């Protein structure tokens, strides 16, 4: 899914927007244990590559905005903020 979303973002940078929600938080990934995102990467890739991919996705997710404002009148946000983030309170 991420490959598709990122491909669309690269192809249509002015039309595709990605917000950060609770699932885009690396501390959230661990909550799912063997069914989580990190574990899926670890199973599919050798250790070194898995670590690099997890680090890259963590950096990507950390760079995503929590809120997008469209035309100065529409606020778009994910319904589930990461629990430890208080940045949304400054919006």
mmCIF file of C-alpha atoms in Angstrom:
data_model
loop_
_atom_site.group_PDB
_atom_site.id
_atom_site.type_symbol
_atom_site.label_atom_id
_atom_site.label_comp_id
_atom_site.label_asym_id
_atom_site.label_seq_id
_atom_site.Cartn_x
_atom_site.Cartn_y
_atom_site.Cartn_z
ATOM 1 C CA UNK A 1 0.000 0.000 0.000
ATOM 2 C CA UNK A 2 2.777 2.423 0.906
ATOM 3 C CA UNK A 3 4.456 1.879 -2.459
ATOM 4 C CA UNK A 4 1.239 2.815 -4.244
ATOM 5 C CA UNK A 5 0.578 5.873 -2.080
ATOM 6 C CA UNK A 6 4.144 7.136 -2.469
ATOM 7 C CA UNK A 7 4.070 6.524 -6.231
ATOM 8 C CA UNK A 8 0.909 8.631 -6.508
ATOM 9 C CA UNK A 9 2.505 11.318 -4.330
ATOM 10 C CA UNK A 10 5.529 11.441 -6.642
ATOM 11 C CA UNK A 11 3.379 11.411 -9.783
ATOM 12 C CA UNK A 12 0.868 14.003 -8.531
ATOM 13 C CA UNK A 13 2.609 15.995 -5.777
ATOM 14 C CA UNK A 14 0.074 18.824 -5.829
ATOM 15 C CA UNK A 15 -2.907 16.495 -5.645
ATOM 16 C CA UNK A 16 -1.952 13.804 -3.135
ATOM 17 C CA UNK A 17 -1.684 14.647 0.564
ATOM 18 C CA UNK A 18 -0.771 12.242 3.336
ATOM 19 C CA UNK A 19 -1.588 12.958 6.968
ATOM 20 C CA UNK A 20 -0.152 11.210 9.968
ATOM 21 C CA UNK A 21 -2.425 9.156 12.178
ATOM 22 C CA UNK A 22 -1.932 6.697 14.990
ATOM 23 C CA UNK A 23 -0.846 3.896 12.629
ATOM 24 C CA UNK A 24 1.993 6.049 11.325
ATOM 25 C CA UNK A 25 3.702 6.046 14.711
ATOM 26 C CA UNK A 26 6.499 3.543 15.319
ATOM 27 C CA UNK A 27 5.571 3.125 18.992
ATOM 28 C CA UNK A 28 2.127 2.025 17.821
ATOM 29 C CA UNK A 29 3.607 -0.684 15.563
ATOM 30 C CA UNK A 30 4.921 -2.635 18.536
ATOM 31 C CA UNK A 31 1.457 -2.925 20.066
ATOM 32 C CA UNK A 32 0.506 -5.444 17.415
ATOM 33 C CA UNK A 33 3.389 -7.805 18.201
ATOM 34 C CA UNK A 34 3.708 -10.561 15.607
ATOM 35 C CA UNK A 35 0.828 -9.097 13.581
ATOM 36 C CA UNK A 36 2.345 -5.619 13.348
ATOM 37 C CA UNK A 37 4.091 -3.630 10.663
ATOM 38 C CA UNK A 38 7.602 -4.096 12.075
ATOM 39 C CA UNK A 39 7.151 -7.840 12.352
ATOM 40 C CA UNK A 40 5.881 -8.096 8.776
ATOM 41 C CA UNK A 41 9.027 -6.344 7.538
ATOM 42 C CA UNK A 42 11.267 -8.531 9.722
ATOM 43 C CA UNK A 43 9.709 -11.703 8.334
ATOM 44 C CA UNK A 44 10.016 -10.660 4.690
ATOM 45 C CA UNK A 45 13.539 -9.196 4.676
ATOM 46 C CA UNK A 46 16.965 -10.115 6.071
ATOM 47 C CA UNK A 47 17.781 -8.432 9.406
ATOM 48 C CA UNK A 48 19.979 -5.640 8.011
ATOM 49 C CA UNK A 49 17.527 -4.681 5.274
ATOM 50 C CA UNK A 50 14.572 -4.970 7.661
ATOM 51 C CA UNK A 51 16.229 -2.594 10.118
ATOM 52 C CA UNK A 52 16.950 -0.114 7.318
ATOM 53 C CA UNK A 53 13.371 -0.295 6.028
ATOM 54 C CA UNK A 54 11.873 0.154 9.488
ATOM 55 C CA UNK A 55 14.143 3.148 10.116
ATOM 56 C CA UNK A 56 13.215 4.642 6.724
ATOM 57 C CA UNK A 57 9.483 4.202 7.327
ATOM 58 C CA UNK A 58 9.818 5.663 10.806
ATOM 59 C CA UNK A 59 11.559 8.739 9.351
ATOM 60 C CA UNK A 60 8.881 9.003 6.657
ATOM 61 C CA UNK A 61 6.044 8.761 9.172
ATOM 62 C CA UNK A 62 7.710 11.264 11.504
ATOM 63 C CA UNK A 63 7.816 13.766 8.644
ATOM 64 C CA UNK A 64 4.084 13.555 7.906
ATOM 65 C CA UNK A 65 1.867 16.403 9.115
ATOM 66 C CA UNK A 66 -0.772 15.763 11.763
ATOM 67 C CA UNK A 67 -3.133 18.264 10.134
ATOM 68 C CA UNK A 68 -3.655 19.638 6.634
ATOM 69 C CA UNK A 69 -5.557 22.862 6.045
ATOM 70 C CA UNK A 70 -7.174 23.282 2.641
ATOM 71 C CA UNK A 71 -7.966 26.767 1.300
ATOM 72 C CA UNK A 72 -7.654 28.219 4.808
ATOM 73 C CA UNK A 73 -11.094 26.865 5.718
ATOM 74 C CA UNK A 74 -11.057 23.080 5.786
ATOM 75 C CA UNK A 75 -9.112 21.100 8.386
ATOM 76 C CA UNK A 76 -8.241 17.506 7.506
ATOM 77 C CA UNK A 77 -6.963 15.203 10.208
ATOM 78 C CA UNK A 78 -6.884 11.556 11.110
ATOM 79 C CA UNK A 79 -9.366 10.400 13.719
ATOM 80 C CA UNK A 80 -6.756 8.582 15.804
ATOM 81 C CA UNK A 81 -3.844 10.665 17.002
ATOM 82 C CA UNK A 82 -0.865 8.880 18.518
ATOM 83 C CA UNK A 83 -1.508 8.896 22.263
ATOM 84 C CA UNK A 84 1.788 10.498 23.246
ATOM 85 C CA UNK A 85 1.517 13.398 20.775
ATOM 86 C CA UNK A 86 0.379 16.667 22.208
ATOM 87 C CA UNK A 87 1.257 18.687 19.084
ATOM 88 C CA UNK A 88 -2.357 18.558 17.900
ATOM 89 C CA UNK A 89 -3.384 20.668 20.882
ATOM 90 C CA UNK A 90 -1.449 23.617 19.429
ATOM 91 C CA UNK A 91 -3.593 23.597 16.261
#
